[in-house]
Amino acid sequence: EVQLVESGGGLVQAGGSLRLSCTASGFSIDEYATGWFRQAPGKEREGVSCMDSGENRTNYVDSVKGRFTISGDNARNTVYLQMNSLKPEDTAVYYCVVPCQLYSPYDVEYWGQGTQVTVSS
């Protein structure tokens, strides 16, 4: 059974940082592209970042490039999202997903329960 358990969300001031963690079970993150989507109030879910460890490839939505970094720890089967220089518009529920296709939420088969990130101005 695939499970994705996120942690690390919270309330932070604009300009601050947070690190999200997603511990996966039921599959290996080095075999499937894994990553993060988010959903802000009143908006559709959008891809934030995906990571394909097997092909050593990462991608990011334009709005977070240069501020967010995705990484993985294969030994812990955990994916991280380091978020720096946070902005109020980053406020959303962040979901860990697999498989991760940045612009195709309908291709996602498994979603975590989500973790709230709130950035105050």
mmCIF file with all atom_site columns, C-alpha atoms in Angstrom, residues 6-98:
data_model
loop_
_atom_site.group_PDB
_atom_site.id
_atom_site.type_symbol
_atom_site.label_atom_id
_atom_site.label_alt_id
_atom_site.label_comp_id
_atom_site.label_asym_id
_atom_site.label_entity_id
_atom_site.label_seq_id
_atom_site.pdbx_PDB_ins_code
_atom_site.Cartn_x
_atom_site.Cartn_y
_atom_site.Cartn_z
_atom_site.occupancy
_atom_site.B_iso_or_equiv
_atom_site.pdbx_formal_charge
_atom_site.auth_seq_id
_atom_site.auth_comp_id
_atom_site.auth_asym_id
_atom_site.auth_atom_id
_atom_site.pdbx_PDB_model_num
ATOM 1  C CA . GLU A 1 6  ? 3.980   15.049 4.895   1.00 0.00 ? 6  GLU A CA 1
ATOM 2  C CA . SER A 1 7  ? 5.284   17.227 7.687   1.00 0.00 ? 7  SER A CA 1
ATOM 3  C CA . GLY A 1 8  ? 6.958   20.577 8.143   1.00 0.00 ? 8  GLY A CA 1
ATOM 4  C CA . GLY A 1 9  ? 4.247   23.076 7.294   1.00 0.00 ? 9  GLY A CA 1
ATOM 5  C CA . GLY A 1 10 ? 3.431   26.041 9.473   1.00 0.00 ? 10 GLY A CA 1
ATOM 6  C CA . LEU A 1 11 ? 3.138   29.801 9.767   1.00 0.00 ? 11 LEU A CA 1
ATOM 7  C CA . VAL A 1 12 ? 6.061   31.948 8.689   1.00 0.00 ? 12 VAL A CA 1
ATOM 8  C CA . GLN A 1 13 ? 6.622   35.599 7.867   1.00 0.00 ? 13 GLN A CA 1
ATOM 9  C CA . ALA A 1 14 ? 7.337   36.712 4.330   1.00 0.00 ? 14 ALA A CA 1
ATOM 10 C CA . GLY A 1 15 ? 10.998  36.188 3.539   1.00 0.00 ? 15 GLY A CA 1
ATOM 11 C CA . GLY A 1 16 ? 11.244  33.227 5.867   1.00 0.00 ? 16 GLY A CA 1
ATOM 12 C CA . SER A 1 17 ? 11.930  29.568 5.205   1.00 0.00 ? 17 SER A CA 1
ATOM 13 C CA . LEU A 1 18 ? 10.315  26.196 5.767   1.00 0.00 ? 18 LEU A CA 1
ATOM 14 C CA . ARG A 1 19 ? 11.296  22.652 4.879   1.00 0.00 ? 19 ARG A CA 1
ATOM 15 C CA . LEU A 1 20 ? 8.618   20.141 4.012   1.00 0.00 ? 20 LEU A CA 1
ATOM 16 C CA . SER A 1 21 ? 9.240   16.412 4.319   1.00 0.00 ? 21 SER A CA 1
ATOM 17 C CA . CYS A 1 22 ? 7.401   13.533 2.695   1.00 0.00 ? 22 CYS A CA 1
ATOM 18 C CA . THR A 1 23 ? 8.114   10.023 3.899   1.00 0.00 ? 23 THR A CA 1
ATOM 19 C CA . ALA A 1 24 ? 6.974   7.425  1.397   1.00 0.00 ? 24 ALA A CA 1
ATOM 20 C CA . SER A 1 25 ? 6.119   3.776  1.886   1.00 0.00 ? 25 SER A CA 1
ATOM 21 C CA . GLY A 1 26 ? 4.959   1.098  -0.506  1.00 0.00 ? 26 GLY A CA 1
ATOM 22 C CA . PHE A 1 27 ? 7.382   2.181  -3.241  1.00 0.00 ? 27 PHE A CA 1
ATOM 23 C CA . SER A 1 28 ? 10.911  3.535  -3.633  1.00 0.00 ? 28 SER A CA 1
ATOM 24 C CA . ILE A 1 29 ? 11.377  7.196  -4.450  1.00 0.00 ? 29 ILE A CA 1
ATOM 25 C CA . ASP A 1 30 ? 14.341  6.284  -6.665  1.00 0.00 ? 30 ASP A CA 1
ATOM 26 C CA . GLU A 1 31 ? 12.003  4.298  -8.930  1.00 0.00 ? 31 GLU A CA 1
ATOM 27 C CA . TYR A 1 32 ? 9.203   6.828  -9.435  1.00 0.00 ? 32 TYR A CA 1
ATOM 28 C CA . ALA A 1 33 ? 9.064   10.579 -9.976  1.00 0.00 ? 33 ALA A CA 1
ATOM 29 C CA . THR A 1 34 ? 7.880   12.088 -6.701  1.00 0.00 ? 34 THR A CA 1
ATOM 30 C CA . GLY A 1 35 ? 7.184   15.686 -5.812  1.00 0.00 ? 35 GLY A CA 1
ATOM 31 C CA . TRP A 1 36 ? 4.902   18.409 -4.573  1.00 0.00 ? 36 TRP A CA 1
ATOM 32 C CA . PHE A 1 37 ? 1.670   20.080 -5.608  1.00 0.00 ? 37 PHE A CA 1
ATOM 33 C CA . ARG A 1 38 ? -0.130  22.841 -3.786  1.00 0.00 ? 38 ARG A CA 1
ATOM 34 C CA . GLN A 1 39 ? -3.625  24.273 -3.605  1.00 0.00 ? 39 GLN A CA 1
ATOM 35 C CA . ALA A 1 40 ? -4.425  27.781 -2.462  1.00 0.00 ? 40 ALA A CA 1
ATOM 36 C CA . PRO A 1 41 ? -7.938  28.769 -1.361  1.00 0.00 ? 41 PRO A CA 1
ATOM 37 C CA . GLY A 1 42 ? -10.219 29.198 -4.366  1.00 0.00 ? 42 GLY A CA 1
ATOM 38 C CA . LYS A 1 43 ? -7.574  27.977 -6.802  1.00 0.00 ? 43 LYS A CA 1
ATOM 39 C CA . GLU A 1 44 ? -6.870  24.748 -8.603  1.00 0.00 ? 44 GLU A CA 1
ATOM 40 C CA . ARG A 1 45 ? -4.070  22.454 -7.583  1.00 0.00 ? 45 ARG A CA 1
ATOM 41 C CA . GLU A 1 46 ? -0.769  23.284 -9.268  1.00 0.00 ? 46 GLU A CA 1
ATOM 42 C CA . GLY A 1 47 ? 2.494   21.439 -9.575  1.00 0.00 ? 47 GLY A CA 1
ATOM 43 C CA . VAL A 1 48 ? 5.335   22.976 -7.586  1.00 0.00 ? 48 VAL A CA 1
ATOM 44 C CA . SER A 1 49 ? 8.279   20.650 -8.126  1.00 0.00 ? 49 SER A CA 1
ATOM 45 C CA . CYS A 1 50 ? 8.990   17.101 -9.255  1.00 0.00 ? 50 CYS A CA 1
ATOM 46 C CA . MET A 1 51 ? 12.051  14.934 -8.829  1.00 0.00 ? 51 MET A CA 1
ATOM 47 C CA . ASP A 1 52 ? 13.108  11.869 -10.768 1.00 0.00 ? 52 ASP A CA 1
ATOM 48 C CA . SER A 1 53 ? 15.983  10.372 -8.810  1.00 0.00 ? 53 SER A CA 1
ATOM 49 C CA . GLY A 1 54 ? 16.585  7.635  -11.337 1.00 0.00 ? 54 GLY A CA 1
ATOM 50 C CA . GLU A 1 55 ? 17.261  10.154 -14.092 1.00 0.00 ? 55 GLU A CA 1
ATOM 51 C CA . ASN A 1 56 ? 18.708  12.806 -11.761 1.00 0.00 ? 56 ASN A CA 1
ATOM 52 C CA . ARG A 1 57 ? 16.184  15.337 -12.980 1.00 0.00 ? 57 ARG A CA 1
ATOM 53 C CA . THR A 1 58 ? 14.214  18.026 -11.186 1.00 0.00 ? 58 THR A CA 1
ATOM 54 C CA . ASN A 1 59 ? 11.793  20.668 -12.379 1.00 0.00 ? 59 ASN A CA 1
ATOM 55 C CA . TYR A 1 60 ? 9.974   23.602 -10.857 1.00 0.00 ? 60 TYR A CA 1
ATOM 56 C CA . VAL A 1 61 ? 7.060   25.844 -11.641 1.00 0.00 ? 61 VAL A CA 1
ATOM 57 C CA . ASP A 1 62 ? 8.346   29.254 -12.712 1.00 0.00 ? 62 ASP A CA 1
ATOM 58 C CA . SER A 1 63 ? 6.980   31.049 -9.655  1.00 0.00 ? 63 SER A CA 1
ATOM 59 C CA . VAL A 1 64 ? 9.262   29.121 -7.259  1.00 0.00 ? 64 VAL A CA 1
ATOM 60 C CA . LYS A 1 65 ? 12.441  28.807 -9.321  1.00 0.00 ? 65 LYS A CA 1
ATOM 61 C CA . GLY A 1 66 ? 15.446  30.076 -7.415  1.00 0.00 ? 66 GLY A CA 1
ATOM 62 C CA . ARG A 1 67 ? 13.577  29.930 -4.103  1.00 0.00 ? 67 ARG A CA 1
ATOM 63 C CA . PHE A 1 68 ? 12.538  26.288 -3.659  1.00 0.00 ? 68 PHE A CA 1
ATOM 64 C CA . THR A 1 69 ? 14.751  23.202 -3.828  1.00 0.00 ? 69 THR A CA 1
ATOM 65 C CA . ILE A 1 70 ? 13.552  19.611 -4.018  1.00 0.00 ? 70 ILE A CA 1
ATOM 66 C CA . SER A 1 71 ? 15.763  16.782 -2.833  1.00 0.00 ? 71 SER A CA 1
ATOM 67 C CA . GLY A 1 72 ? 15.541  13.177 -1.733  1.00 0.00 ? 72 GLY A CA 1
ATOM 68 C CA . ASP A 1 73 ? 17.093  10.794 0.744   1.00 0.00 ? 73 ASP A CA 1
ATOM 69 C CA . ASN A 1 74 ? 16.850  7.318  -0.738  1.00 0.00 ? 74 ASN A CA 1
ATOM 70 C CA . ALA A 1 75 ? 17.934  5.642  2.498   1.00 0.00 ? 75 ALA A CA 1
ATOM 71 C CA . ARG A 1 76 ? 15.015  7.280  4.341   1.00 0.00 ? 76 ARG A CA 1
ATOM 72 C CA . ASN A 1 77 ? 12.718  7.082  1.300   1.00 0.00 ? 77 ASN A CA 1
ATOM 73 C CA . THR A 1 78 ? 11.926  10.736 1.968   1.00 0.00 ? 78 THR A CA 1
ATOM 74 C CA . VAL A 1 79 ? 11.500  13.719 -0.321  1.00 0.00 ? 79 VAL A CA 1
ATOM 75 C CA . TYR A 1 80 ? 12.107  17.255 0.894   1.00 0.00 ? 80 TYR A CA 1
ATOM 76 C CA . LEU A 1 81 ? 11.072  20.682 -0.307  1.00 0.00 ? 81 LEU A CA 1
ATOM 77 C CA . GLN A 1 82 ? 13.239  23.488 1.010   1.00 0.00 ? 82 GLN A CA 1
ATOM 78 C CA . MET A 1 83 ? 11.321  26.741 0.633   1.00 0.00 ? 83 MET A CA 1
ATOM 79 C CA . ASN A 1 84 ? 13.228  29.999 1.016   1.00 0.00 ? 84 ASN A CA 1
ATOM 80 C CA . SER A 1 85 ? 12.241  33.631 0.511   1.00 0.00 ? 85 SER A CA 1
ATOM 81 C CA . LEU A 1 86 ? 8.625   32.707 1.050   1.00 0.00 ? 86 LEU A CA 1
ATOM 82 C CA . LYS A 1 87 ? 5.927   35.045 -0.203  1.00 0.00 ? 87 LYS A CA 1
ATOM 83 C CA . PRO A 1 88 ? 2.276   35.427 0.854   1.00 0.00 ? 88 PRO A CA 1
ATOM 84 C CA . GLU A 1 89 ? 1.257   33.959 -2.506  1.00 0.00 ? 89 GLU A CA 1
ATOM 85 C CA . ASP A 1 90 ? 2.988   30.706 -1.505  1.00 0.00 ? 90 ASP A CA 1
ATOM 86 C CA . THR A 1 91 ? 0.244   30.193 1.083   1.00 0.00 ? 91 THR A CA 1
ATOM 87 C CA . ALA A 1 92 ? -1.451  26.883 0.286   1.00 0.00 ? 92 ALA A CA 1
ATOM 88 C CA . VAL A 1 93 ? -1.892  23.298 1.312   1.00 0.00 ? 93 VAL A CA 1
ATOM 89 C CA . TYR A 1 94 ? 1.107   21.385 0.004   1.00 0.00 ? 94 TYR A CA 1
ATOM 90 C CA . TYR A 1 95 ? 0.683   17.781 -1.096  1.00 0.00 ? 95 TYR A CA 1
ATOM 91 C CA . CYS A 1 96 ? 3.268   15.121 -1.707  1.00 0.00 ? 96 CYS A CA 1
ATOM 92 C CA . VAL A 1 97 ? 2.404   13.149 -4.852  1.00 0.00 ? 97 VAL A CA 1
ATOM 93 C CA . VAL A 1 98 ? 3.454   10.185 -6.942  1.00 0.00 ? 98 VAL A CA 1
#
